[in-house]
Protein backbone atom coordinates (compact mmCIF):
# COMPACT_ATOMS: atom_id res chain seq x y z
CA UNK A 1 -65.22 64.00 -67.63
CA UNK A 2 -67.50 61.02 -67.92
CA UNK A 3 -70.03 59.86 -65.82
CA UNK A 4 -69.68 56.14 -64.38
CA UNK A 5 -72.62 54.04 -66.33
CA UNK A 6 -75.08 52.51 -63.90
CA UNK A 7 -75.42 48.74 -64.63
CA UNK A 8 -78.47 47.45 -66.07
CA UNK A 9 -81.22 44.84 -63.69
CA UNK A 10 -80.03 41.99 -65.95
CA UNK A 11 -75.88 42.57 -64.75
CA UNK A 12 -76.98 43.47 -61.58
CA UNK A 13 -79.15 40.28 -61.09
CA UNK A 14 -76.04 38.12 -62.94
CA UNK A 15 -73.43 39.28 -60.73
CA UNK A 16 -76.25 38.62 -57.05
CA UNK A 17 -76.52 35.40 -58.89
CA UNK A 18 -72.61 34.98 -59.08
CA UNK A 19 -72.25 35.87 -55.37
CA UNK A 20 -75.00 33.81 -53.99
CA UNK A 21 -73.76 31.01 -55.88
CA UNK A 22 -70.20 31.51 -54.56
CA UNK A 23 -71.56 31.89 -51.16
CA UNK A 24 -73.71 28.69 -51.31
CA UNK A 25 -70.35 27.15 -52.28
CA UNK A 26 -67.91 28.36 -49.30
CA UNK A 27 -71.22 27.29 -47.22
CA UNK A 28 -71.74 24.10 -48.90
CA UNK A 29 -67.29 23.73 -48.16
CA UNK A 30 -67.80 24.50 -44.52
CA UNK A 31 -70.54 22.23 -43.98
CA UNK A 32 -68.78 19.21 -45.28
CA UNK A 33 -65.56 20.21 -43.12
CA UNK A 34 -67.80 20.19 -40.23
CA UNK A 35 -69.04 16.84 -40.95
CA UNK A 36 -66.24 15.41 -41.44
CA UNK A 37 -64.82 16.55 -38.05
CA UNK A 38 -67.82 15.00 -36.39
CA UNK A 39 -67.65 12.08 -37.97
CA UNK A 40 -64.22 11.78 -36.92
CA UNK A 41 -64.57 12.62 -33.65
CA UNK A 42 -67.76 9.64 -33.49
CA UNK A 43 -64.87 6.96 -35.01
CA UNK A 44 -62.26 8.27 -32.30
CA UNK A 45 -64.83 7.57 -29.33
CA UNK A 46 -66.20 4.57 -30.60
CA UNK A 47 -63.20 3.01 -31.48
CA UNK A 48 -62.27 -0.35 -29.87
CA UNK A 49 -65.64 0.21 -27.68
CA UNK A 50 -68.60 -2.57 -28.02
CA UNK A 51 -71.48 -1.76 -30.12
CA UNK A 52 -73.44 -3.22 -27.82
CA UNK A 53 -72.71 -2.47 -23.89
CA UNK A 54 -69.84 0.59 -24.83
CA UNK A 55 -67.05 -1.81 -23.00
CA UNK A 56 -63.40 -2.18 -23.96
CA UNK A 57 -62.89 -4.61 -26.84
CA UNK A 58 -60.26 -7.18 -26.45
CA UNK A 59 -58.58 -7.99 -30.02
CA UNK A 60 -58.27 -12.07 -29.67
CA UNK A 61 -56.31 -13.82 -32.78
CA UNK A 62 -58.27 -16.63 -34.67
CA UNK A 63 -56.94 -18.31 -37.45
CA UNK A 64 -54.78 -15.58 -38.84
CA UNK A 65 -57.32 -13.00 -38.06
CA UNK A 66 -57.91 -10.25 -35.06
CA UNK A 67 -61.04 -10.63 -33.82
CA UNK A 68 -62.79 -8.28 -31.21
CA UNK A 69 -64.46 -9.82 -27.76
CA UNK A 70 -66.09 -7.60 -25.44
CA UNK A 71 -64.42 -7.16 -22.19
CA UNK A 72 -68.44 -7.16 -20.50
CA UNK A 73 -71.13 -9.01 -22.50
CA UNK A 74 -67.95 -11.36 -23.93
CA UNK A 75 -70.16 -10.24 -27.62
CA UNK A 76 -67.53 -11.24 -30.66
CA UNK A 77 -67.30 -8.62 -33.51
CA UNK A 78 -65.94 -8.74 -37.07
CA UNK A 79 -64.45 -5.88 -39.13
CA UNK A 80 -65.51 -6.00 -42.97
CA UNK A 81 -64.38 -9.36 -44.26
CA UNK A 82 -63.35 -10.84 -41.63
CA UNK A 83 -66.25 -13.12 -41.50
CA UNK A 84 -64.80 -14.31 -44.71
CA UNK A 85 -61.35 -14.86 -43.78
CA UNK A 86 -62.47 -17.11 -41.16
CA UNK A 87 -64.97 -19.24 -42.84
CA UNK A 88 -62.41 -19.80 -45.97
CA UNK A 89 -61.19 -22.55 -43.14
CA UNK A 90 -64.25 -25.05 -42.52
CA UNK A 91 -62.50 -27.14 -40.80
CA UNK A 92 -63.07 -26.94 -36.93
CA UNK A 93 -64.66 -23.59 -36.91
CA UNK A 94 -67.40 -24.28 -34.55
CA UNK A 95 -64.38 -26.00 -31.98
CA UNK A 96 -62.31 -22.76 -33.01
CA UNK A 97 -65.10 -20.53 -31.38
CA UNK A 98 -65.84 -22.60 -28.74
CA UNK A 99 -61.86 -22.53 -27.86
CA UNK A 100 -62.80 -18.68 -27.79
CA UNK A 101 -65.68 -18.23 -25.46
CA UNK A 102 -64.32 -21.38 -23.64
């Protein structure tokens, strides 16, 4: 009968090395499923709300484009290029926004 070989430090500090490592993984994993939850949960609530005063914002159609008007502080607000979209049309843009908050 043989006797089972005890490892040696160096395996036993390679394979605490492998676990922590595989732990600071699932950890690492967890973390960014948790953040990504939250950050979620931070679009769902602040979604179609006004940066500035939290009211409802009313989607108003300019020139092709949705904008967003508070429902409160009447505050106008542009998605990412939208700005753009709108200012591709010189033309009357000033008299377009006045025809908004009018």
């Amino acid at each position: 009968m043989t006797m089972p070989v005890k490892p040696s430090e160096q395996e036993e500090e390679y394979f605490a090395r492998q676990e922590f490592e595989r732990r600071k993984q699932v950890l690492a994993e967890q973390e960014r499923k948790v953040a990504e939850e939250e950050r979620l949960r931070v679009l769902a609530v602040a979604r179609n709300r006004c940066p500035k005063c939290g009211a409802p914002l009313v989607p108003v159609p300019y020139r092709g484009v949705e904008l967003d008007k508070c429902s409160r502080c009447q505050g106008l607000w542009l998605d990412f290029g939208e700005l753009d979209q709108v200012l591709t049309e010189e033309k009357g843009f000033l008299s377009g926004l006045k025809r908004i908050f009018g």
